[in-house]
Amino acid sequence: MIIVKVGGSLGIDYDAVCDDLTTLVRAGHQAILVHGGSAETNRISEQLGKPPRMVTSVSGYESRYTDRETLEIFEMVYCGKMNKNIVEKLQRNGVNAVGLAGLDGRIWEGPRKSAITIIEAGKKKVLRDDFTGKVERVNLKLIHLLLDAGFTPVLTPPAISYEGEAMNVDGDRGAAMLAAALRVDRLIILSNVPGLLKDTQNEESLISDIPFERIDEYTVFAKGRMKKKMLGAVEALREGVKSVVFADARRPCPISEALAGRGTVIHGKIEPQ
Ligand code: ADP
């Protein structure tokens, strides 16, 4: 079983990702593709006159402030355009892909955080009416139904709250929870960088190998959105996934390259908590 998360940043080559996934599925692997759509959502939000509002939480993590209108734009892009474009590419390649959001069949479920405390201009501020949350539980029934019938699921946020509301969640952390629930050995996280860099301006500064017990020494290098990816990796490893690979989705065969260990490999078998 192969679980791949592909981001939504500029530069990602979705054709390369889908073609590589096709090769692996043809070779007999079951696969699930989880995807984002941040850059496209930002572009379309601007066009709709509702520019994105990125906020930084008190603990230093960046996220998209998601009021109801933003949530609906988010759904149009993630579950609509992005998801269906990927499904179309896979279908054209002969892979029987099915697009899903985490709220379908309650695949990604968790608590909604309707108020968030952010730091703005050095001051604390509470934002209400936020439709964001965290994947706490993965319900695999629909996923197994599809995999057993030979389909390839293509999964994207939003998730569903325990009360049944759609909510924006971090795709990397969702993929981590999915990988843990399916007990896969490896989670591949593709983005528009070669992996974790010591210096974001220098792609030669790639950190290729991180043993789990030394992860704290490396998380300091992750800035902005990379911080959440590191958090997702830690969660996956804590839950029993044996390795997480961050790799480059701007290149041909990005999944095979990640499987071959190119990128940043975070590994370490530790006892689940
Ligand atoms: P995606 O949308 O593909 O999931 P993100 O944009 O959320 O990816 O995260 C990847 C981004 O994180 C990179 O484009 C880069 O600008 C940023 N980043 C911050 N710190 C680092 C780092 N140390 N190494 C690599 N990328 C980093």
PDB file of C-alpha atoms and ligand atoms in Angstrom:
ATOM      1  CA  MET A   1       0.000   0.000   0.000  1.00  0.00           C
ATOM      2  CA  ILE A   2       1.355   3.397  -1.017  1.00  0.00           C
ATOM      3  CA  ILE A   3       0.137   6.616   0.582  1.00  0.00           C
ATOM      4  CA  VAL A   4       1.241   9.802  -1.088  1.00  0.00           C
ATOM      5  CA  LYS A   5       0.383  13.338  -0.081  1.00  0.00           C
ATOM      6  CA  VAL A   6       0.993  15.933  -2.772  1.00  0.00           C
ATOM      7  CA  GLY A   7       0.828  19.580  -1.801  1.00  0.00           C
ATOM      8  CA  GLY A   8      -0.823  22.501  -3.479  1.00  0.00           C
ATOM      9  CA  SER A   9       2.075  24.897  -3.855  1.00  0.00           C
ATOM     10  CA  LEU A  10       3.268  26.458  -7.085  1.00  0.00           C
ATOM     11  CA  GLY A  11       5.530  24.344  -9.279  1.00  0.00           C
ATOM     12  CA  ILE A  12       4.141  20.919  -8.460  1.00  0.00           C
ATOM     13  CA  ASP A  13       3.981  18.683 -11.535  1.00  0.00           C
ATOM     14  CA  TYR A  14       0.676  16.821 -11.159  1.00  0.00           C
ATOM     15  CA  ASP A  15       1.184  15.032 -14.481  1.00  0.00           C
ATOM     16  CA  ALA A  16       4.436  13.565 -13.158  1.00  0.00           C
ATOM     17  CA  VAL A  17       2.759  12.530  -9.898  1.00  0.00           C
ATOM     18  CA  CYS A  18      -0.192  10.893 -11.681  1.00  0.00           C
ATOM     19  CA  ASP A  19       1.989   9.156 -14.276  1.00  0.00           C
ATOM     20  CA  ASP A  20       4.256   7.745 -11.584  1.00  0.00           C
ATOM     21  CA  LEU A  21       1.291   6.637  -9.489  1.00  0.00           C
ATOM     22  CA  THR A  22      -0.122   4.941 -12.590  1.00  0.00           C
ATOM     23  CA  THR A  23       3.094   2.934 -13.043  1.00  0.00           C
ATOM     24  CA  LEU A  24       2.938   1.792  -9.422  1.00  0.00           C
ATOM     25  CA  VAL A  25      -0.761   0.868  -9.607  1.00  0.00           C
ATOM     26  CA  ARG A  26      -0.131  -1.046 -12.856  1.00  0.00           C
ATOM     27  CA  ALA A  27       2.649  -2.919 -11.041  1.00  0.00           C
ATOM     28  CA  GLY A  28       0.020  -4.139  -8.588  1.00  0.00           C
ATOM     29  CA  HIS A  29       0.282  -1.651  -5.695  1.00  0.00           C
ATOM     30  CA  GLN A  30      -2.774  -0.321  -3.947  1.00  0.00           C
ATOM     31  CA  ALA A  31      -2.500   3.420  -3.548  1.00  0.00           C
ATOM     32  CA  ILE A  32      -4.197   6.439  -2.022  1.00  0.00           C
ATOM     33  CA  LEU A  33      -3.365   9.942  -3.181  1.00  0.00           C
ATOM     34  CA  VAL A  34      -4.034  12.802  -0.762  1.00  0.00           C
ATOM     35  CA  HIS A  35      -3.767  16.301  -2.196  1.00  0.00           C
ATOM     36  CA  GLY A  36      -3.881  19.979  -1.348  1.00  0.00           C
ATOM     37  CA  GLY A  37      -4.699  23.068  -3.373  1.00  0.00           C
ATOM     38  CA  SER A  38      -3.453  26.128  -1.527  1.00  0.00           C
ATOM     39  CA  ALA A  39      -1.930  28.121  -4.390  1.00  0.00           C
ATOM     40  CA  GLU A  40      -4.965  27.644  -6.640  1.00  0.00           C
ATOM     41  CA  THR A  41      -7.336  28.505  -3.772  1.00  0.00           C
ATOM     42  CA  ASN A  42      -5.395  31.710  -3.133  1.00  0.00           C
ATOM     43  CA  ARG A  43      -5.583  32.639  -6.813  1.00  0.00           C
ATOM     44  CA  ILE A  44      -9.302  31.992  -7.122  1.00  0.00           C
ATOM     45  CA  SER A  45     -10.080  33.677  -3.786  1.00  0.00           C
ATOM     46  CA  GLU A  46      -8.378  36.816  -5.076  1.00  0.00           C
ATOM     47  CA  GLN A  47     -10.384  36.639  -8.288  1.00  0.00           C
ATOM     48  CA  LEU A  48     -13.604  36.295  -6.297  1.00  0.00           C
ATOM     49  CA  GLY A  49     -12.712  39.377  -4.272  1.00  0.00           C
ATOM     50  CA  LYS A  50     -12.132  37.437  -1.054  1.00  0.00           C
ATOM     51  CA  PRO A  51      -8.355  37.356  -0.631  1.00  0.00           C
ATOM     52  CA  PRO A  52      -6.964  34.664   1.654  1.00  0.00           C
ATOM     53  CA  ARG A  53      -6.235  35.588   5.233  1.00  0.00           C
ATOM     54  CA  MET A  54      -3.301  33.612   6.596  1.00  0.00           C
ATOM     55  CA  VAL A  55      -3.031  33.743  10.363  1.00  0.00           C
ATOM     56  CA  THR A  56      -0.363  32.615  12.819  1.00  0.00           C
ATOM     57  CA  SER A  57      -1.483  30.830  15.965  1.00  0.00           C
ATOM     58  CA  VAL A  58       0.025  31.565  19.381  1.00  0.00           C
ATOM     59  CA  SER A  59       2.106  28.421  19.037  1.00  0.00           C
ATOM     60  CA  GLY A  60       3.563  29.738  15.775  1.00  0.00           C
ATOM     61  CA  TYR A  61       1.715  27.670  13.160  1.00  0.00           C
ATOM     62  CA  GLU A  62       0.371  29.297  10.047  1.00  0.00           C
ATOM     63  CA  SER A  63      -3.121  28.499   8.743  1.00  0.00           C
ATOM     64  CA  ARG A  64      -5.886  29.870   6.565  1.00  0.00           C
ATOM     65  CA  TYR A  65      -8.643  31.730   8.440  1.00  0.00           C
ATOM     66  CA  THR A  66     -11.709  29.878   7.176  1.00  0.00           C
ATOM     67  CA  ASP A  67     -15.073  31.573   7.621  1.00  0.00           C
ATOM     68  CA  ARG A  68     -18.080  29.968   5.914  1.00  0.00           C
ATOM     69  CA  GLU A  69     -17.548  31.796   2.629  1.00  0.00           C
ATOM     70  CA  THR A  70     -13.850  30.837   2.579  1.00  0.00           C
ATOM     71  CA  LEU A  71     -14.785  27.237   3.349  1.00  0.00           C
ATOM     72  CA  GLU A  72     -17.076  27.174   0.319  1.00  0.00           C
ATOM     73  CA  ILE A  73     -14.402  28.645  -1.981  1.00  0.00           C
ATOM     74  CA  PHE A  74     -11.982  26.120  -0.508  1.00  0.00           C
ATOM     75  CA  GLU A  75     -14.410  23.288  -1.353  1.00  0.00           C
ATOM     76  CA  MET A  76     -14.886  24.559  -4.913  1.00  0.00           C
ATOM     77  CA  VAL A  77     -11.148  24.443  -5.523  1.00  0.00           C
ATOM     78  CA  TYR A  78     -10.002  21.451  -3.465  1.00  0.00           C
ATOM     79  CA  CYS A  79     -12.940  19.082  -3.989  1.00  0.00           C
ATOM     80  CA  GLY A  80     -13.899  20.537  -7.365  1.00  0.00           C
ATOM     81  CA  LYS A  81     -11.142  21.712  -9.649  1.00  0.00           C
ATOM     82  CA  MET A  82      -8.076  20.152  -8.026  1.00  0.00           C
ATOM     83  CA  ASN A  83      -9.648  16.820  -7.135  1.00  0.00           C
ATOM     84  CA  LYS A  84     -11.389  16.313 -10.467  1.00  0.00           C
ATOM     85  CA  ASN A  85      -8.311  17.328 -12.487  1.00  0.00           C
ATOM     86  CA  ILE A  86      -6.290  14.666 -10.673  1.00  0.00           C
ATOM     87  CA  VAL A  87      -9.029  12.053 -11.060  1.00  0.00           C
ATOM     88  CA  GLU A  88      -9.233  12.932 -14.772  1.00  0.00           C
ATOM     89  CA  LYS A  89      -5.458  12.527 -15.253  1.00  0.00           C
ATOM     90  CA  LEU A  90      -5.523   9.130 -13.533  1.00  0.00           C
ATOM     91  CA  GLN A  91      -8.603   8.008 -15.450  1.00  0.00           C
ATOM     92  CA  ARG A  92      -6.937   9.021 -18.716  1.00  0.00           C
ATOM     93  CA  ASN A  93      -4.043   6.768 -17.695  1.00  0.00           C
ATOM     94  CA  GLY A  94      -6.433   3.889 -17.078  1.00  0.00           C
ATOM     95  CA  VAL A  95      -6.405   4.078 -13.274  1.00  0.00           C
ATOM     96  CA  ASN A  96      -9.895   3.826 -11.853  1.00  0.00           C
ATOM     97  CA  ALA A  97      -9.621   6.784  -9.470  1.00  0.00           C
ATOM     98  CA  VAL A  98     -12.422   8.037  -7.212  1.00  0.00           C
ATOM     99  CA  GLY A  99     -12.317  11.544  -5.759  1.00  0.00           C
ATOM    100  CA  LEU A 100     -13.364  12.079  -2.167  1.00  0.00           C
ATOM    101  CA  ALA A 101     -13.197  14.738   0.489  1.00  0.00           C
ATOM    102  CA  GLY A 102     -12.438  13.801   4.054  1.00  0.00           C
ATOM    103  CA  LEU A 103     -16.035  14.519   4.952  1.00  0.00           C
ATOM    104  CA  ASP A 104     -17.371  11.863   2.580  1.00  0.00           C
ATOM    105  CA  GLY A 105     -18.179   8.785   4.623  1.00  0.00           C
ATOM    106  CA  ARG A 106     -16.652  10.658   7.623  1.00  0.00           C
ATOM    107  CA  ILE A 107     -13.188   9.494   6.510  1.00  0.00           C
ATOM    108  CA  TRP A 108     -11.470  12.311   8.434  1.00  0.00           C
ATOM    109  CA  GLU A 109     -13.262  13.161  11.627  1.00  0.00           C
ATOM    110  CA  GLY A 110     -12.322  15.358  14.566  1.00  0.00           C
ATOM    111  CA  PRO A 111     -13.023  18.373  16.730  1.00  0.00           C
ATOM    112  CA  ARG A 112     -13.758  21.761  15.181  1.00  0.00           C
ATOM    113  CA  LYS A 113     -11.990  24.706  16.674  1.00  0.00           C
ATOM    114  CA  SER A 114     -14.468  27.523  16.116  1.00  0.00           C
ATOM    115  CA  ALA A 115     -12.337  30.154  17.840  1.00  0.00           C
ATOM    116  CA  ILE A 116      -8.609  30.532  17.337  1.00  0.00           C
ATOM    117  CA  THR A 117      -6.157  32.748  19.165  1.00  0.00           C
ATOM    118  CA  ILE A 118      -3.755  34.366  16.773  1.00  0.00           C
ATOM    119  CA  ILE A 119      -0.869  36.775  16.985  1.00  0.00           C
ATOM    120  CA  GLU A 120      -1.327  39.856  14.842  1.00  0.00           C
ATOM    121  CA  ALA A 121       1.103  42.780  14.926  1.00  0.00           C
ATOM    122  CA  GLY A 122       2.544  41.341  18.123  1.00  0.00           C
ATOM    123  CA  LYS A 123      -0.832  41.196  19.876  1.00  0.00           C
ATOM    124  CA  LYS A 124      -3.108  38.288  20.772  1.00  0.00           C
ATOM    125  CA  LYS A 125      -6.491  38.272  19.078  1.00  0.00           C
ATOM    126  CA  VAL A 126      -9.380  35.772  19.085  1.00  0.00           C
ATOM    127  CA  LEU A 127     -10.975  34.942  15.743  1.00  0.00           C
ATOM    128  CA  ARG A 128     -14.427  33.353  15.814  1.00  0.00           C
ATOM    129  CA  ASP A 129     -16.573  31.524  13.212  1.00  0.00           C
ATOM    130  CA  ASP A 130     -13.562  29.598  12.000  1.00  0.00           C
ATOM    131  CA  PHE A 131     -14.274  26.322  10.227  1.00  0.00           C
ATOM    132  CA  THR A 132     -11.004  24.597  10.970  1.00  0.00           C
ATOM    133  CA  GLY A 133     -10.177  21.580  13.043  1.00  0.00           C
ATOM    134  CA  LYS A 134      -7.996  18.577  13.414  1.00  0.00           C
ATOM    135  CA  VAL A 135      -8.241  14.997  12.199  1.00  0.00           C
ATOM    136  CA  GLU A 136      -8.449  12.866  15.300  1.00  0.00           C
ATOM    137  CA  ARG A 137     -10.169   9.781  13.946  1.00  0.00           C
ATOM    138  CA  VAL A 138      -9.959   8.016  10.572  1.00  0.00           C
ATOM    139  CA  ASN A 139     -12.937   5.933   9.474  1.00  0.00           C
ATOM    140  CA  LEU A 140     -11.696   3.408   6.971  1.00  0.00           C
ATOM    141  CA  LYS A 141     -14.943   1.726   5.920  1.00  0.00           C
ATOM    142  CA  LEU A 142     -15.377   3.642   2.673  1.00  0.00           C
ATOM    143  CA  ILE A 143     -11.636   3.499   1.912  1.00  0.00           C
ATOM    144  CA  HIS A 144     -11.582  -0.300   2.293  1.00  0.00           C
ATOM    145  CA  LEU A 145     -14.737  -0.631   0.211  1.00  0.00           C
ATOM    146  CA  LEU A 146     -13.069   1.261  -2.631  1.00  0.00           C
ATOM    147  CA  LEU A 147      -9.645  -0.374  -2.363  1.00  0.00           C
ATOM    148  CA  ASP A 148     -11.181  -3.857  -2.193  1.00  0.00           C
ATOM    149  CA  ALA A 149     -13.176  -3.118  -5.339  1.00  0.00           C
ATOM    150  CA  GLY A 150     -10.036  -2.000  -7.202  1.00  0.00           C
ATOM    151  CA  PHE A 151     -10.534   1.777  -7.067  1.00  0.00           C
ATOM    152  CA  THR A 152      -7.793   4.294  -6.260  1.00  0.00           C
ATOM    153  CA  PRO A 153      -9.031   6.904  -3.757  1.00  0.00           C
ATOM    154  CA  VAL A 154      -7.994  10.534  -4.268  1.00  0.00           C
ATOM    155  CA  LEU A 155      -8.622  12.310  -0.998  1.00  0.00           C
ATOM    156  CA  THR A 156      -8.607  15.981  -0.045  1.00  0.00           C
ATOM    157  CA  PRO A 157      -9.721  18.254   2.810  1.00  0.00           C
ATOM    158  CA  PRO A 158     -12.170  19.341   4.205  1.00  0.00           C
ATOM    159  CA  ALA A 159     -12.802  16.859   7.004  1.00  0.00           C
ATOM    160  CA  ILE A 160     -15.937  16.554   9.118  1.00  0.00           C
ATOM    161  CA  SER A 161     -16.394  17.698  12.704  1.00  0.00           C
ATOM    162  CA  TYR A 162     -17.959  15.437  15.318  1.00  0.00           C
ATOM    163  CA  GLU A 163     -21.070  17.637  14.961  1.00  0.00           C
ATOM    164  CA  GLY A 164     -21.194  17.061  11.203  1.00  0.00           C
ATOM    165  CA  GLU A 165     -19.764  20.363   9.944  1.00  0.00           C
ATOM    166  CA  ALA A 166     -17.261  20.570   7.102  1.00  0.00           C
ATOM    167  CA  MET A 167     -13.953  21.930   8.412  1.00  0.00           C
ATOM    168  CA  ASN A 168     -10.608  22.816   6.937  1.00  0.00           C
ATOM    169  CA  VAL A 169      -7.800  20.588   8.173  1.00  0.00           C
ATOM    170  CA  ASP A 170      -4.121  20.321   7.421  1.00  0.00           C
ATOM    171  CA  GLY A 171      -3.674  17.799   4.602  1.00  0.00           C
ATOM    172  CA  ASP A 172      -0.239  16.636   5.758  1.00  0.00           C
ATOM    173  CA  ARG A 173      -1.536  15.806   9.207  1.00  0.00           C
ATOM    174  CA  GLY A 174      -4.622  14.168   7.682  1.00  0.00           C
ATOM    175  CA  ALA A 175      -2.381  12.013   5.491  1.00  0.00           C
ATOM    176  CA  ALA A 176      -0.323  11.135   8.575  1.00  0.00           C
ATOM    177  CA  MET A 177      -3.427   9.957  10.421  1.00  0.00           C
ATOM    178  CA  LEU A 178      -4.553   7.978   7.375  1.00  0.00           C
ATOM    179  CA  ALA A 179      -1.153   6.290   7.038  1.00  0.00           C
ATOM    180  CA  ALA A 180      -1.215   5.378  10.712  1.00  0.00           C
ATOM    181  CA  ALA A 181      -4.783   4.036  10.535  1.00  0.00           C
ATOM    182  CA  LEU A 182      -3.869   1.873   7.543  1.00  0.00           C
ATOM    183  CA  ARG A 183      -0.655   0.748   9.278  1.00  0.00           C
ATOM    184  CA  VAL A 184       1.516   1.461   6.278  1.00  0.00           C
ATOM    185  CA  ASP A 185       5.276   1.471   6.720  1.00  0.00           C
ATOM    186  CA  ARG A 186       5.930   4.627   4.760  1.00  0.00           C
ATOM    187  CA  LEU A 187       4.279   7.971   4.128  1.00  0.00           C
ATOM    188  CA  ILE A 188       5.428  10.075   1.185  1.00  0.00           C
ATOM    189  CA  ILE A 189       4.895  13.827   1.342  1.00  0.00           C
ATOM    190  CA  LEU A 190       5.586  15.630  -1.931  1.00  0.00           C
ATOM    191  CA  SER A 191       5.955  19.371  -2.214  1.00  0.00           C
ATOM    192  CA  ASN A 192       7.727  22.071  -4.237  1.00  0.00           C
ATOM    193  CA  VAL A 193      11.027  21.635  -2.378  1.00  0.00           C
ATOM    194  CA  PRO A 194      13.509  18.721  -2.431  1.00  0.00           C
ATOM    195  CA  GLY A 195      12.801  18.038   1.252  1.00  0.00           C
ATOM    196  CA  LEU A 196      13.739  19.721   4.498  1.00  0.00           C
ATOM    197  CA  LEU A 197      16.393  22.320   3.758  1.00  0.00           C
ATOM    198  CA  LYS A 198      18.842  23.840   6.224  1.00  0.00           C
ATOM    199  CA  ASP A 199      18.608  27.035   4.237  1.00  0.00           C
ATOM    200  CA  THR A 200      15.353  27.612   2.326  1.00  0.00           C
ATOM    201  CA  GLN A 201      17.272  29.693  -0.242  1.00  0.00           C
ATOM    202  CA  ASN A 202      19.653  26.848  -1.051  1.00  0.00           C
ATOM    203  CA  GLU A 203      18.343  23.555  -2.418  1.00  0.00           C
ATOM    204  CA  GLU A 204      21.803  22.037  -1.984  1.00  0.00           C
ATOM    205  CA  SER A 205      21.321  22.269   1.780  1.00  0.00           C
ATOM    206  CA  LEU A 206      18.980  19.262   1.812  1.00  0.00           C
ATOM    207  CA  ILE A 207      18.923  17.217   4.997  1.00  0.00           C
ATOM    208  CA  SER A 208      18.714  13.679   3.685  1.00  0.00           C
ATOM    209  CA  ASP A 209      18.357  11.619   6.802  1.00  0.00           C
ATOM    210  CA  ILE A 210      16.797  12.233  10.202  1.00  0.00           C
ATOM    211  CA  PRO A 211      16.604   9.603  12.932  1.00  0.00           C
ATOM    212  CA  PHE A 212      13.403  10.115  14.900  1.00  0.00           C
ATOM    213  CA  GLU A 213      15.131  10.526  18.241  1.00  0.00           C
ATOM    214  CA  ARG A 214      17.053  13.525  16.871  1.00  0.00           C
ATOM    215  CA  ILE A 215      14.106  15.235  15.205  1.00  0.00           C
ATOM    216  CA  ASP A 216      14.154  18.197  17.590  1.00  0.00           C
ATOM    217  CA  GLU A 217      17.552  19.195  16.238  1.00  0.00           C
ATOM    218  CA  TYR A 218      16.027  19.490  12.774  1.00  0.00           C
ATOM    219  CA  THR A 219      12.574  20.988  13.367  1.00  0.00           C
ATOM    220  CA  VAL A 220      14.285  24.352  13.948  1.00  0.00           C
ATOM    221  CA  PHE A 221      15.016  24.525  10.221  1.00  0.00           C
ATOM    222  CA  ALA A 222      11.330  24.279   9.288  1.00  0.00           C
ATOM    223  CA  LYS A 223       9.785  27.685   8.780  1.00  0.00           C
ATOM    224  CA  GLY A 224       6.246  28.730   7.918  1.00  0.00           C
ATOM    225  CA  ARG A 225       4.257  25.916   6.394  1.00  0.00           C
ATOM    226  CA  MET A 226       7.061  23.390   6.651  1.00  0.00           C
ATOM    227  CA  LYS A 227       6.484  23.403  10.408  1.00  0.00           C
ATOM    228  CA  LYS A 228       3.141  21.662   9.980  1.00  0.00           C
ATOM    229  CA  LYS A 229       4.664  19.078   7.691  1.00  0.00           C
ATOM    230  CA  MET A 230       7.189  18.233  10.389  1.00  0.00           C
ATOM    231  CA  LEU A 231       4.358  18.003  12.893  1.00  0.00           C
ATOM    232  CA  GLY A 232       2.508  15.621  10.564  1.00  0.00           C
ATOM    233  CA  ALA A 233       5.648  13.495  10.211  1.00  0.00           C
ATOM    234  CA  VAL A 234       6.088  13.299  13.971  1.00  0.00           C
ATOM    235  CA  GLU A 235       2.444  12.300  14.417  1.00  0.00           C
ATOM    236  CA  ALA A 236       2.726   9.584  11.774  1.00  0.00           C
ATOM    237  CA  LEU A 237       5.875   8.138  13.354  1.00  0.00           C
ATOM    238  CA  ARG A 238       4.393   8.286  16.854  1.00  0.00           C
ATOM    239  CA  GLU A 239       1.380   6.381  15.561  1.00  0.00           C
ATOM    240  CA  GLY A 240       3.558   3.605  14.160  1.00  0.00           C
ATOM    241  CA  VAL A 241       4.453   4.580  10.567  1.00  0.00           C
ATOM    242  CA  LYS A 242       8.093   3.530  10.146  1.00  0.00           C
ATOM    243  CA  SER A 243       9.321   6.297   7.875  1.00  0.00           C
ATOM    244  CA  VAL A 244       8.187   9.568   6.349  1.00  0.00           C
ATOM    245  CA  VAL A 245       9.790  10.908   3.180  1.00  0.00           C
ATOM    246  CA  PHE A 246       9.609  14.553   2.095  1.00  0.00           C
ATOM    247  CA  ALA A 247      10.385  14.757  -1.594  1.00  0.00           C
ATOM    248  CA  ASP A 248      10.200  16.948  -4.670  1.00  0.00           C
ATOM    249  CA  ALA A 249       7.070  16.959  -6.858  1.00  0.00           C
ATOM    250  CA  ARG A 250       8.568  19.217  -9.510  1.00  0.00           C
ATOM    251  CA  ARG A 251      10.518  16.336 -11.040  1.00  0.00           C
ATOM    252  CA  PRO A 252       9.687  13.259 -13.127  1.00  0.00           C
ATOM    253  CA  CYS A 253       8.836  10.069 -11.200  1.00  0.00           C
ATOM    254  CA  PRO A 254       8.513  11.878  -7.850  1.00  0.00           C
ATOM    255  CA  ILE A 255       6.966   8.930  -5.991  1.00  0.00           C
ATOM    256  CA  SER A 256       9.532   6.382  -7.207  1.00  0.00           C
ATOM    257  CA  GLU A 257      12.320   8.810  -6.318  1.00  0.00           C
ATOM    258  CA  ALA A 258      10.899   9.180  -2.806  1.00  0.00           C
ATOM    259  CA  LEU A 259      10.559   5.405  -2.492  1.00  0.00           C
ATOM    260  CA  ALA A 260      14.216   5.147  -3.480  1.00  0.00           C
ATOM    261  CA  GLY A 261      15.038   7.411  -0.544  1.00  0.00           C
ATOM    262  CA  ARG A 262      15.689  10.652  -2.390  1.00  0.00           C
ATOM    263  CA  GLY A 263      14.536  13.623  -0.328  1.00  0.00           C
ATOM    264  CA  THR A 264      14.445  13.866   3.441  1.00  0.00           C
ATOM    265  CA  VAL A 265      13.830  10.515   5.093  1.00  0.00           C
ATOM    266  CA  ILE A 266      12.702  10.650   8.708  1.00  0.00           C
ATOM    267  CA  HIS A 267      12.844   7.216  10.161  1.00  0.00           C
ATOM    268  CA  GLY A 268      12.769   5.388  13.396  1.00  0.00           C
ATOM    269  CA  LYS A 269      10.699   2.686  14.850  1.00  0.00           C
ATOM    270  CA  ILE A 270       9.392   3.875  18.159  1.00  0.00           C
ATOM    271  CA  GLU A 271       6.717   2.394  20.352  1.00  0.00           C
ATOM    272  CA  PRO A 272       3.296   3.963  19.739  1.00  0.00           C
ATOM    273  CA  GLN A 273       2.193   6.094  22.690  1.00  0.00           C
TER     274      GLN A 273
HETATM  275  P1  ADP B   1       2.423  22.089   0.041  1.00  0.00           P
HETATM  276  O1  ADP B   1       1.369  23.088  -0.303  1.00  0.00           O
HETATM  277  O2  ADP B   1       3.119  21.530  -1.137  1.00  0.00           O
HETATM  278  O3  ADP B   1       1.954  21.046   0.992  1.00  0.00           O
HETATM  279  P2  ADP B   1       3.730  24.040   1.676  1.00  0.00           P
HETATM  280  O4  ADP B   1       3.793  25.259   0.811  1.00  0.00           O
HETATM  281  O5  ADP B   1       2.703  23.959   2.728  1.00  0.00           O
HETATM  282  O6  ADP B   1       3.649  22.782   0.747  1.00  0.00           O
HETATM  283  O7  ADP B   1       5.149  23.777   2.360  1.00  0.00           O
HETATM  284  C1  ADP B   1       6.331  23.779   1.616  1.00  0.00           C
HETATM  285  C2  ADP B   1       7.014  25.123   1.748  1.00  0.00           C
HETATM  286  O8  ADP B   1       7.631  25.226   3.034  1.00  0.00           O
HETATM  287  C3  ADP B   1       8.154  25.342   0.781  1.00  0.00           C
HETATM  288  O9  ADP B   1       7.715  25.832  -0.454  1.00  0.00           O
HETATM  289  C4  ADP B   1       9.063  26.324   1.517  1.00  0.00           C
HETATM  290  O10 ADP B   1       8.813  27.634   1.066  1.00  0.00           O
HETATM  291  C5  ADP B   1       8.614  26.237   2.956  1.00  0.00           C
HETATM  292  N1  ADP B   1       9.709  25.926   3.889  1.00  0.00           N
HETATM  293  C6  ADP B   1       9.919  26.536   5.085  1.00  0.00           C
HETATM  294  N2  ADP B   1      10.993  26.045   5.713  1.00  0.00           N
HETATM  295  C7  ADP B   1      11.499  25.081   4.923  1.00  0.00           C
HETATM  296  C8  ADP B   1      12.637  24.209   5.029  1.00  0.00           C
HETATM  297  N3  ADP B   1      13.475  24.259   6.093  1.00  0.00           N
HETATM  298  N4  ADP B   1      12.844  23.333   4.045  1.00  0.00           N
HETATM  299  C9  ADP B   1      12.018  23.270   2.982  1.00  0.00           C
HETATM  300  N5  ADP B   1      10.943  24.084   2.816  1.00  0.00           N
HETATM  301  C10 ADP B   1      10.679  24.991   3.752  1.00  0.00           C
END
